[in-house]
Amino acid sequence: MRTLQVALAERSYPIHIGEGLLDTFPLAEQIRGNQVMIITNETIAPLYLDKLAKQFADVQCDTLILPDGEKFKTLDTLETIFDALMSKRHSRTTTLIALGGGVVGDMVGFAAACYQRGVDFIQVPTTLLAQVDSSVGGKTAVNHPRGKNMIGAFYQPRLVLIDTLVLETLPARELAAGYAEVVKYGLIRDLPFYRWLETNNEKLLSRESDAIAEAIYRSCENKAQVVADDETEQGNRALLNLGHTFGHAIETATGYTSMLHGEAVAVGMIMAVRMSSELGWVEAGLEADLTALLATWELPVVVPAGMTPEQFLDLMAMDKKVHNGQLRLVLLKALGEAVVTADYDKAALESTLEAFCGV
Amino acid sequence: MRTLQVALAERSYPIHIGEGLLDTFPLAEQIRGNQVMIITNETIAPLYLDKLAKQFADVQCDTLILPDGEKFKTLDTLETIFDALMSKRHSRTTTLIALGGGVVGDMVGFAAACYQRGVDFIQVPTTLLAQVDSSVGGKTAVNHPRGKNMIGAFYQPRLVLIDTLVLETLPARELAAGYAEVVKYGLIRDLPFYRWLETNNEKLLSRESDAIAEAIYRSCENKAQVVADDETEQGNRALLNLGHTFGHAIETATGYTSMLHGEAVAVGMIMAVRMSSELGWVEAGLEADLTALLATWELPVVVPAGMTPEQFLDLMAMDKKVHNGQLRLVLLKALGEAVVTADYDKAALESTLEAFCGV
């Protein structure tokens, strides 16, 4: 087991990473009160819920199984969580445990932030995406029909438990979606890691355990450093959103159904790299290299048919990085060095959108 | 104008109190971005909305008018606020302004805490209750059908603007409900203020402007001190809930309709004082004195007909002050000195409930 610490003063917490931790890590010792509610979804429940619940034989342990999918990441589902907590009389000393991917983690984290104005929660991410991204850093939210993650809170877990064994049951498509975020850390701030990923791509594709664990560890390390420097996204934390502004527009346009989040981010990152190269900030070859790397994972590398530049601009105008009417984008100043800026030639944005929309 | 500072490190903020501040205070200078949304209710809107909106002629100023009443303090109404913000494309630099009583303030504060994970908000309380209590201290929430204020956040405003003139349009019943919370500060931590309130009761009843302003100032001062010491209610902040555990049970039992919050608190405070005297902590005469004082304001001093001790115990078990199954109550160790404790003779609780339920 390897342990990383996310350094956030009195809200600091550990990320434990290892094979088989669902069986071996003494999670019950981490609970402060005498109640827990494990919240998961109908895909994960049959695989891991019993195993996790078994740890809490000595306290009140309730479980809640939600429908699976981003389209259920809504205020309505949040209300379902509150109803369950209230009907089982969970008090302010309860602990919510999110067992699942990013959707479960984001919702349970937000529920924990709001229930009785804040209760403890623990993340047990079961997808690569959640392990390397959403379960680390305290961003919690639900979607609004007009925009993703528009309603939420910054709220840190008390602990993140990453069992790499759970990836064995993860569909290849989901693994690839998580891989997109792994690559992101290399692109935005860690050139050595990007090169390592290129070199070890075959091992990762064949799910070699050591390589996967290393990729998770280095991803979490990068994320933890960014978050520790800027918990509430006043500055550099926004760098983690490389590809996300484009990606969110795609997700919103397609109703959060046809593409996984990581898939939309994969396309979005290629768009951001293209725009960076149109601005002359990175070499033109990077777009092709990145596209080829992502394609080995069978990630989408093109915009869904029918989307227009106007639609992108309209949806991107709702992005949380809009400040006083200015759309700020995460772009690359160089490979391994991202910036958040509204100071770019609008023509580069337009020609990027036109190129990807086939206009 | 008098100004109090709520000392909360980087979340510190001022409370400005004075006659006519809605006209004279330069509120527009306090806005960081170029968007505001003033959220109020259908009772307050015709009285003060235009006056306030006029201040924001130079920025995007949207308004939202909600139905009036505690029964609308729900997740559904919260969604209405999010819908309005999204449809008017409010960004992360927007400012929400709560113009209204505690219901509006609590909901708008919670909306501000959640919208895009947190935007600025300003409280302009228009009831005495909101001026002396809910607008100060950052407790925001909506109700759950099974319990009051169960879903919320600790989220501080950037500024509170108290115009004492707005009380001129406040119905006597609402003024009295606010007065109950004013008395509370005397009971829990400020004996000189309690004596001042007894001495100046006639002036306050006849709404003498100077007396009312002094009562607001001293109430806010007490609240600000308590909140500064314990922002997230880990300890002494719970003292502010004198009478609230009993009161919330009454409000829940009556569906938040027949009694105003301050009215339920008035009854609850008398119950807490009675229980404190049954425990031998305060003189038996205090219950009668307090009952008489509250009665001059025509506040209710008895429990609604039909409520039973069992119903109280059942509803009180859902209180946020329940820790690991123990019901903690705010009680008086002496007049002007409250404690939060689970260390009391249960018989005193039962006999208090029986006495008030007429069993």
XYZ file of C-alpha atoms in Angstrom:
718
model
C 0.000 0.000 0.000
C 1.242 3.477 -0.861
C -0.166 6.556 0.823
C -0.296 10.123 -0.432
C -1.318 13.041 1.756
C -3.444 15.869 0.358
C -2.142 18.864 2.307
C -5.065 21.127 3.187
C -4.398 22.213 6.790
C -7.207 20.968 9.041
C -8.893 19.379 6.019
C -5.848 17.280 5.042
C -6.521 13.651 4.257
C -4.765 10.514 3.010
C -5.182 8.643 -0.271
C -4.359 4.964 0.193
C -3.528 3.062 -3.005
C -3.007 -0.710 -3.188
C -4.157 -4.068 -4.443
C -6.955 -5.635 -2.401
C -7.492 -2.738 0.015
C -11.258 -3.363 0.030
C -10.430 -6.566 1.915
C -7.417 -5.529 3.922
C -7.728 -1.865 4.888
C -9.344 -1.374 8.345
C -11.882 1.184 7.200
C -14.208 0.828 10.185
C -11.475 2.303 12.402
C -11.724 5.543 10.438
C -15.361 6.252 11.366
C -15.970 8.892 14.038
C -19.609 8.137 14.928
C -21.667 4.979 15.050
C -23.520 5.291 11.738
C -22.455 4.891 8.128
C -24.351 4.892 4.879
C -22.688 3.270 1.885
C -24.047 4.775 -1.298
C -23.356 3.037 -4.580
C -25.067 2.242 -7.870
C -26.768 -0.805 -9.313
C -23.705 -1.780 -11.378
C -21.220 -1.719 -8.516
C -23.505 -3.006 -5.757
C -23.450 -6.686 -6.797
C -19.660 -6.581 -7.168
C -18.391 -4.834 -4.034
C -21.158 -3.666 -1.711
C -21.264 -6.751 0.524
C -17.509 -6.810 0.856
C -17.470 -3.203 2.020
C -20.545 -3.426 4.245
C -19.058 -6.428 6.066
C -16.482 -4.069 7.578
C -19.191 -2.208 9.474
C -20.876 -5.017 11.369
C -20.485 -3.181 14.668
C -22.233 0.075 13.750
C -25.479 1.105 12.067
C -24.631 0.462 8.431
C -27.263 1.420 5.854
C -26.893 1.083 2.111
C -28.427 2.970 -0.771
C -28.260 1.804 -4.372
C -28.765 4.484 -6.999
C -29.385 4.054 -10.716
C -26.166 4.136 -12.727
C -25.244 6.977 -15.040
C -24.390 10.653 -15.401
C -28.009 11.475 -16.250
C -28.937 10.637 -12.665
C -26.421 13.143 -11.261
C -29.239 15.538 -10.421
C -30.865 17.402 -7.568
C -33.587 14.733 -7.657
C -31.130 11.944 -6.896
C -29.604 14.114 -4.193
C -33.043 14.324 -2.640
C -33.230 10.512 -2.700
C -30.024 10.451 -0.647
C -31.362 12.981 1.855
C -34.620 11.018 2.162
C -32.687 7.835 2.947
C -30.516 9.593 5.536
C -33.515 11.176 7.209
C -35.627 8.035 7.233
C -32.763 6.048 8.782
C -32.221 8.902 11.240
C -28.601 9.601 10.422
C -27.184 12.266 12.700
C -24.464 14.848 12.235
C -21.822 12.285 13.250
C -22.656 9.878 10.441
C -20.194 8.995 7.667
C -21.240 8.690 4.037
C -19.184 6.312 1.927
C -19.188 6.761 -1.840
C -18.585 3.401 -3.506
C -18.526 3.921 -7.244
C -17.290 6.118 -10.039
C -17.242 9.865 -10.406
C -20.999 10.258 -10.533
C -21.494 8.499 -7.209
C -18.505 10.264 -5.675
C -19.564 13.740 -6.783
C -23.123 13.277 -5.577
C -22.313 11.616 -2.286
C -19.673 14.236 -1.589
C -22.189 16.996 -2.223
C -24.794 15.202 -0.109
C -22.221 14.976 2.696
C -21.431 18.684 2.310
C -25.112 19.617 2.692
C -26.624 17.036 5.030
C -27.032 18.776 8.366
C -24.568 21.343 6.960
C -21.778 18.820 6.632
C -20.996 15.249 7.673
C -17.941 13.050 7.122
C -17.435 11.191 3.912
C -15.068 8.631 2.466
C -14.380 7.978 -1.198
C -13.962 4.428 -2.476
C -13.604 5.033 -6.211
C -14.229 2.046 -8.479
C -13.312 3.511 -11.873
C -9.925 4.671 -13.058
C -11.437 8.077 -13.751
C -12.656 8.481 -10.204
C -9.398 7.129 -8.791
C -7.176 9.596 -10.602
C -9.494 12.564 -10.737
C -12.900 13.062 -9.193
C -12.314 11.344 -5.858
C -9.317 13.551 -5.117
C -9.665 17.233 -4.392
C -13.062 17.844 -2.900
C -14.986 19.063 -5.908
C -18.517 17.811 -5.444
C -21.565 18.619 -7.536
C -24.658 17.645 -9.426
C -25.564 18.740 -12.931
C -28.119 21.316 -13.978
C -30.060 20.689 -17.206
C -28.211 23.680 -18.670
C -24.738 22.801 -17.462
C -22.549 20.212 -15.866
C -21.474 20.420 -12.206
C -23.220 23.763 -11.829
C -24.503 23.056 -8.324
C -22.007 21.841 -5.774
C -19.473 22.549 -3.094
C -15.809 22.275 -2.298
C -15.880 19.587 0.360
C -13.017 17.296 1.239
C -13.331 13.611 2.069
C -11.726 12.296 5.235
C -10.014 9.537 3.302
C -9.783 8.047 -0.192
C -9.347 4.299 -0.537
C -8.152 3.114 -3.953
C -8.185 -0.641 -4.488
C -6.555 -1.260 -7.869
C -8.156 -4.722 -8.009
C -11.568 -3.206 -8.726
C -10.287 -2.185 -12.161
C -10.420 -5.861 -13.164
C -14.187 -5.598 -13.497
C -14.059 -2.230 -15.248
C -15.120 -2.293 -18.934
C -12.343 -1.336 -21.368
C -14.281 1.725 -22.465
C -14.383 3.043 -18.903
C -10.707 2.308 -18.355
C -9.887 4.315 -21.474
C -12.062 7.199 -20.271
C -10.024 7.307 -17.069
C -6.806 7.102 -19.020
C -7.690 10.381 -20.730
C -7.382 12.161 -17.377
C -4.111 10.380 -16.659
C -2.641 11.763 -19.876
C -3.937 15.176 -18.872
C -1.569 15.381 -15.897
C 1.345 14.796 -18.211
C 0.150 17.432 -20.659
C -0.485 20.175 -18.133
C 2.391 19.893 -15.663
C 4.500 16.753 -15.833
C 6.512 16.203 -18.988
C 8.473 13.244 -17.511
C 5.162 11.534 -16.727
C 3.906 12.175 -20.277
C 7.039 10.539 -21.651
C 6.635 7.655 -19.185
C 3.080 7.157 -20.424
C 4.237 7.047 -24.041
C 6.939 4.528 -23.158
C 4.667 2.316 -21.054
C 1.582 2.500 -23.219
C 1.582 -1.189 -24.112
C 1.860 -2.249 -20.457
C -0.990 0.035 -19.513
C -3.155 -1.183 -22.384
C -2.622 -4.772 -21.224
C -3.510 -3.703 -17.671
C -0.205 -4.679 -16.073
C -0.845 -4.187 -12.418
C 2.393 -2.386 -11.508
C 2.119 0.005 -14.422
C -1.506 0.827 -13.617
C -0.680 1.407 -9.942
C 2.213 3.690 -10.909
C -0.015 5.670 -13.275
C -2.632 6.083 -10.541
C -0.050 7.122 -7.959
C 1.586 9.727 -10.169
C -1.792 11.068 -11.293
C -3.005 11.444 -7.700
C 0.306 13.021 -6.745
C -0.063 15.635 -9.449
C -3.649 16.302 -8.538
C -2.908 16.503 -4.807
C -0.181 19.081 -5.437
C -2.452 21.244 -7.555
C -5.313 21.030 -5.087
C -3.084 21.769 -2.082
C -1.951 24.961 -3.795
C -5.436 26.115 -4.749
C -8.289 24.329 -3.042
C -11.151 26.471 -4.290
C -9.920 27.148 -7.813
C -8.962 30.774 -7.455
C -5.979 30.178 -9.725
C -3.931 27.224 -10.920
C -6.428 24.532 -10.015
C -8.261 25.471 -13.184
C -5.332 23.941 -15.108
C -6.862 20.574 -14.275
C -9.660 21.509 -16.637
C -7.588 21.093 -19.784
C -10.037 19.918 -22.427
C -12.967 20.230 -20.046
C -14.515 23.412 -21.394
C -14.725 21.893 -24.861
C -15.611 18.534 -23.328
C -18.430 19.896 -21.163
C -19.946 21.551 -24.210
C -19.934 18.181 -25.969
C -21.448 16.444 -22.970
C -24.174 19.039 -22.608
C -24.944 19.000 -26.329
C -25.296 15.233 -26.286
C -27.343 15.156 -23.107
C -24.625 13.379 -21.083
C -25.574 10.100 -22.748
C -23.532 9.223 -25.819
C -20.057 9.962 -24.443
C -18.431 9.218 -21.126
C -16.906 12.215 -19.365
C -13.355 11.026 -20.047
C -14.209 10.506 -23.696
C -15.467 14.051 -24.042
C -12.324 15.252 -22.263
C -10.181 13.272 -24.710
C -11.720 15.155 -27.637
C -11.550 18.390 -25.672
C -7.846 17.966 -24.933
C -7.090 17.428 -28.603
C -9.076 20.596 -29.365
C -7.147 22.537 -26.712
C -3.846 21.260 -28.103
C -4.919 22.196 -31.639
C -5.840 25.683 -30.487
C -2.532 25.987 -28.613
C -0.687 25.040 -31.759
C -2.727 27.500 -33.840
C -1.583 30.142 -31.364
C 1.990 28.983 -31.967
C 2.472 27.866 -28.367
C 3.151 24.162 -29.030
C 4.469 22.278 -32.018
C 1.924 21.324 -34.650
C 2.995 17.676 -34.336
C 1.699 17.359 -30.780
C -1.913 17.212 -31.936
C -1.163 14.182 -34.139
C 0.925 12.467 -31.451
C -1.741 12.925 -28.811
C -4.492 11.849 -31.192
C -2.542 8.681 -32.016
C -1.882 7.910 -28.342
C -5.537 8.362 -27.382
C -6.636 6.344 -30.409
C -4.700 3.293 -29.163
C -7.168 3.347 -26.259
C -10.054 3.607 -28.736
C -10.953 6.972 -27.289
C -12.975 9.299 -29.540
C -10.822 11.912 -31.203
C -13.481 13.808 -33.168
C -16.472 15.977 -32.296
C -19.934 14.319 -32.486
C -21.554 14.798 -35.885
C -23.879 17.761 -36.107
C -22.283 20.018 -33.514
C -21.603 23.540 -34.757
C -19.109 26.212 -33.703
C -22.052 28.388 -32.630
C -23.327 25.619 -30.380
C -19.874 25.268 -28.809
C -19.616 28.995 -28.165
C -23.094 29.126 -26.708
C -22.489 26.225 -24.327
C -18.977 27.323 -23.438
C -20.331 30.718 -22.413
C -21.958 28.929 -19.449
C -18.624 27.533 -18.263
C -17.637 28.304 -14.668
C -14.392 29.795 -15.965
C -16.291 32.683 -17.564
C -15.312 35.800 -15.578
C -17.149 39.013 -16.273
C -18.102 37.839 -19.735
C -14.580 36.678 -20.693
C -14.177 33.007 -21.599
C -10.976 31.743 -20.058
C -9.531 28.553 -21.514
C -6.894 26.107 -20.378
C -4.270 25.964 -23.103
C -0.715 24.676 -23.375
C 2.167 27.129 -23.375
C 4.379 24.093 -23.963
C 4.075 20.334 -23.596
C 3.892 19.788 -19.819
C 2.959 23.411 -19.047
C -0.626 24.661 -19.127
C -2.051 28.135 -18.540
C -5.546 29.477 -17.856
C -6.096 32.544 -19.943
C -8.618 34.774 -21.643
C -5.729 36.393 -23.488
C -5.776 34.553 -26.800
C -6.594 35.369 -30.395
C -10.316 34.653 -30.812
C -9.595 33.619 -34.392
C -7.661 30.598 -33.097
C -10.713 29.493 -31.115
C -12.975 29.957 -34.098
C -10.740 28.122 -36.534
C -10.313 25.267 -34.048
C -14.071 24.960 -33.656
C -14.550 25.139 -37.412
C -11.925 22.482 -38.048
C -13.447 20.070 -35.527
C -17.011 20.738 -36.614
C -16.044 20.223 -40.231
C -17.216 23.698 -41.268
C -25.004 54.143 10.848
C -23.318 51.718 13.240
C -21.097 48.906 11.966
C -20.238 45.617 13.604
C -17.558 43.301 12.280
C -18.069 39.526 12.332
C -14.518 38.274 12.862
C -13.977 35.145 10.782
C -10.474 35.542 9.321
C -10.692 35.710 5.515
C -14.463 35.345 5.732
C -14.942 38.375 8.023
C -17.688 40.761 7.048
C -19.453 43.883 8.279
C -23.017 44.339 9.510
C -24.217 47.873 8.845
C -27.191 49.032 10.936
C -29.032 52.304 10.448
C -32.191 54.135 9.483
C -32.742 54.493 5.739
C -29.699 52.479 4.597
C -31.640 51.044 1.659
C -31.548 54.577 0.234
C -28.222 55.824 1.475
C -25.752 52.935 1.622
C -23.653 52.609 -1.584
C -24.288 48.904 -2.057
C -23.285 48.795 -5.715
C -19.707 49.592 -4.701
C -19.588 46.290 -2.820
C -20.135 44.084 -5.878
C -17.080 42.317 -7.286
C -18.412 41.281 -10.696
C -20.855 42.823 -13.136
C -23.926 40.752 -12.346
C -26.327 40.680 -9.431
C -29.550 38.833 -8.793
C -31.855 40.220 -6.139
C -34.016 37.455 -4.750
C -37.031 38.365 -2.651
C -40.611 37.269 -2.059
C -44.007 38.479 -3.233
C -44.671 40.322 0.045
C -41.439 42.300 0.106
C -41.074 42.898 -3.627
C -43.730 45.653 -3.930
C -42.275 47.430 -0.887
C -38.511 47.492 -1.441
C -37.410 45.720 -4.612
C -37.412 48.771 -6.894
C -35.554 50.852 -4.364
C -32.815 48.241 -4.099
C -32.635 47.415 -7.808
C -32.194 51.100 -8.636
C -28.736 50.915 -7.058
C -27.571 48.500 -9.749
C -28.365 50.422 -12.907
C -24.807 49.998 -14.196
C -24.575 46.189 -14.041
C -26.702 43.243 -15.114
C -29.347 43.220 -12.392
C -31.895 40.422 -12.468
C -34.653 39.891 -9.951
C -36.482 36.809 -8.782
C -39.657 36.898 -6.716
C -40.432 33.748 -4.730
C -43.664 32.798 -2.971
C -43.699 33.883 0.677
C -43.522 31.421 3.552
C -41.514 28.782 5.360
C -43.299 26.012 3.452
C -41.486 27.163 0.299
C -38.072 26.789 1.940
C -37.452 23.593 -0.023
C -35.109 22.000 -2.506
C -37.745 22.742 -5.162
C -37.538 26.483 -4.567
C -33.767 26.217 -4.545
C -34.029 24.687 -8.004
C -36.115 27.671 -9.106
C -33.241 29.928 -8.045
C -30.672 27.827 -9.927
C -32.895 27.823 -13.025
C -33.106 31.613 -12.942
C -29.346 31.994 -12.491
C -28.617 29.592 -15.332
C -31.156 31.070 -17.719
C -29.781 34.577 -17.110
C -26.267 33.169 -17.468
C -24.911 34.269 -14.138
C -21.243 33.428 -13.800
C -19.064 32.603 -10.824
C -18.474 36.322 -10.195
C -22.139 37.122 -9.700
C -23.559 38.378 -6.396
C -26.837 37.124 -4.973
C -28.724 39.566 -2.779
C -31.260 38.208 -0.309
C -33.968 40.817 0.274
C -36.418 39.432 2.802
C -36.797 37.557 6.024
C -35.113 34.437 7.286
C -36.641 32.131 4.704
C -35.338 34.183 1.808
C -31.976 34.696 3.515
C -31.461 31.033 4.354
C -32.373 29.879 0.858
C -30.454 32.517 -1.045
C -27.430 31.923 1.162
C -27.580 28.215 0.437
C -28.093 28.881 -3.277
C -25.017 31.138 -3.194
C -23.041 28.430 -1.398
C -23.887 25.860 -4.089
C -24.177 27.803 -7.343
C -21.001 27.054 -9.273
C -19.652 25.863 -5.897
C -19.944 29.279 -4.307
C -20.679 32.875 -5.321
C -20.879 36.103 -3.313
C -23.985 37.036 -1.443
C -25.327 39.949 0.531
C -28.055 39.870 3.144
C -30.652 42.652 3.305
C -32.939 41.362 6.068
C -36.420 42.851 6.219
C -37.756 41.257 9.397
C -36.561 41.761 12.944
C -35.978 38.014 13.194
C -33.683 37.982 10.181
C -31.920 41.153 11.333
C -31.008 39.811 14.747
C -30.575 36.171 13.913
C -30.660 34.408 10.586
C -28.845 36.997 8.481
C -25.842 36.930 10.803
C -23.559 33.950 11.075
C -23.642 32.076 7.806
C -26.062 29.287 8.583
C -27.917 28.610 5.363
C -30.371 25.819 4.638
C -33.627 24.518 3.283
C -36.022 22.232 5.107
C -36.598 18.532 4.563
C -40.150 17.203 4.982
C -38.860 15.325 8.040
C -36.885 18.140 9.605
C -36.098 21.817 9.548
C -32.844 23.162 8.109
C -31.598 19.640 7.468
C -29.955 20.486 4.140
C -27.613 23.431 4.052
C -24.161 24.882 4.436
C -22.109 27.202 6.580
C -21.567 30.050 4.161
C -20.852 33.621 5.118
C -22.288 36.692 3.390
C -19.934 39.441 2.244
C -22.029 42.039 3.980
C -25.266 42.453 5.921
C -27.278 45.643 5.468
C -29.883 46.339 8.155
C -32.225 49.231 7.461
C -34.319 49.693 10.604
C -36.911 51.647 8.597
C -38.162 48.450 6.951
C -39.590 47.382 10.288
C -42.282 50.052 9.837
C -44.041 47.791 7.362
C -43.526 44.653 9.437
C -46.730 43.180 10.939
C -46.828 43.208 14.753
C -46.893 39.411 14.827
C -43.631 39.226 12.880
C -42.013 41.874 15.047
C -42.911 39.846 18.120
C -41.485 36.683 16.560
C -38.185 38.501 16.083
C -38.333 39.835 19.602
C -38.276 36.245 20.918
C -34.747 35.837 19.506
C -33.716 39.180 20.997
C -34.726 37.970 24.456
C -32.789 34.771 23.794
C -29.450 36.624 23.728
C -30.190 38.023 27.168
C -31.140 34.613 28.521
C -28.145 32.705 27.203
C -25.219 35.093 27.712
C -26.065 38.703 28.509
C -27.797 39.353 31.815
C -27.383 43.172 31.550
C -29.128 43.043 28.164
C -31.958 40.942 29.629
C -32.449 43.543 32.344
C -32.293 46.324 29.730
C -35.018 44.546 27.751
C -37.240 44.290 30.840
C -36.712 47.990 31.616
C -37.292 49.158 28.035
C -40.143 46.818 27.154
C -42.713 49.597 26.741
C -40.440 51.555 24.370
C -39.810 48.468 22.292
C -43.504 47.579 22.169
C -44.266 51.063 20.870
C -41.474 50.691 18.293
C -39.366 53.611 19.485
C -36.697 53.840 16.853
C -33.698 54.287 19.143
C -34.724 51.433 21.413
C -35.289 49.105 18.455
C -31.913 50.027 16.935
C -30.172 49.401 20.252
C -31.870 46.010 20.635
C -30.773 45.033 17.106
C -27.220 46.211 17.678
C -26.797 44.360 20.965
C -28.389 41.217 19.535
C -26.091 41.233 16.498
C -23.126 41.928 18.765
C -23.927 38.891 20.885
C -24.468 36.728 17.845
C -21.300 37.936 16.123
C -19.241 37.082 19.214
C -20.672 33.594 19.443
C -20.220 32.933 15.724
C -16.669 34.267 15.693
C -15.765 31.803 18.443
C -17.386 28.810 16.792
C -18.312 29.236 13.152
C -19.382 25.680 12.412
C -21.084 24.839 15.677
C -18.538 22.492 17.140
C -19.202 23.926 20.567
C -20.707 27.062 22.049
C -22.532 28.203 18.934
C -25.171 25.655 19.815
C -26.093 27.928 22.765
C -27.892 30.087 20.215
C -30.369 27.253 19.896
C -31.994 27.843 23.276
C -35.611 26.827 22.819
C -34.981 25.676 19.263
C -35.009 21.905 19.808
C -38.438 22.146 21.433
C -39.425 24.817 18.917
C -38.378 22.829 15.855
C -40.423 19.877 17.081
C -43.442 22.175 17.302
C -42.789 23.593 13.840
C -42.386 20.141 12.302
C -45.489 18.808 14.070
C -47.546 21.704 12.767
C -46.133 21.522 9.252
C -44.391 24.918 9.486
C -47.722 26.652 8.971
C -49.539 27.629 12.148
C -46.628 29.164 14.033
C -43.860 31.496 12.969
C -40.334 30.321 13.788
C -39.914 32.952 16.502
C -43.244 31.991 18.018
C -42.205 28.357 18.273
C -38.911 29.488 19.783
C -40.801 31.565 22.358
C -42.646 28.472 23.556
C -39.452 26.433 23.321
C -37.511 28.905 25.476
C -40.154 28.770 28.169
C -39.952 24.957 28.041
C -36.146 25.083 28.320
C -36.397 27.463 31.270
C -38.986 25.224 32.932
C -36.741 22.206 32.479
C -33.760 24.175 33.819
C -35.749 25.078 36.890
C -36.913 21.461 37.359
C -33.223 20.574 37.345
C -32.705 23.206 40.040
C -30.419 25.314 37.842
C -32.526 28.513 37.753
C -35.141 29.925 40.105
C -38.676 28.690 39.610
C -39.863 32.294 39.216
C -37.969 32.813 35.973
C -40.499 30.776 33.995
C -43.327 33.030 35.111
C -41.321 36.236 34.506
C -40.309 35.148 31.016
C -43.827 33.985 30.186
C -45.207 37.341 31.292
C -42.611 39.283 29.273
C -43.268 37.277 26.108
C -47.022 37.545 26.652
C -46.838 41.365 26.472
C -45.762 40.790 22.855
C -48.707 38.440 22.359
C -46.301 35.592 21.695
C -47.640 32.074 22.262
C -46.564 30.623 25.578
C -48.184 27.190 25.362
C -47.738 24.104 23.188
C -50.250 23.611 20.337
C -53.204 21.487 21.396
C -52.869 17.801 20.603
C -49.093 17.473 20.788
C -47.892 14.637 23.003
C -44.635 14.021 24.905
C -44.007 11.012 22.639
C -44.332 13.195 19.545
C -41.856 15.683 21.021
C -39.325 12.955 21.813
C -39.701 11.420 18.363
C -39.199 14.725 16.542
C -36.438 15.892 18.867
C -34.494 12.685 18.114
C -33.956 14.076 14.592
C -32.359 17.254 15.924
C -28.888 18.094 14.622
C -27.661 18.228 18.234
C -28.167 14.463 18.583
C -24.667 12.957 18.884
C -24.334 9.189 18.833
C -27.895 8.765 19.977
C -27.664 11.280 22.855
C -30.039 14.243 22.756
C -28.175 17.331 23.821
C -30.241 20.294 24.932
C -29.535 23.955 25.509
C -30.467 24.716 29.078
C -29.794 27.556 31.527
C -27.271 27.077 34.311
C -28.295 30.528 35.472
C -30.110 33.532 34.018
C -27.681 34.856 31.392
C -25.654 31.632 31.187
C -26.626 28.733 28.936
C -25.020 25.304 28.456
C -25.344 22.586 25.817
C -25.543 19.257 27.548
C -26.747 15.682 27.357
C -26.001 15.384 31.075
C -29.419 16.002 32.604
C -32.004 13.958 34.465
C -34.324 12.513 31.811
C -37.165 12.787 34.312
C -36.912 16.589 34.100
C -37.370 16.413 30.336
C -40.323 14.082 30.656
C -42.079 16.097 33.331
C -41.525 19.294 31.332
C -43.051 17.694 28.234
C -45.936 16.309 30.265
C -46.622 19.662 31.879
C -46.666 21.509 28.554
C -48.696 18.810 26.776
C -51.201 18.791 29.606
C -50.687 15.085 30.304
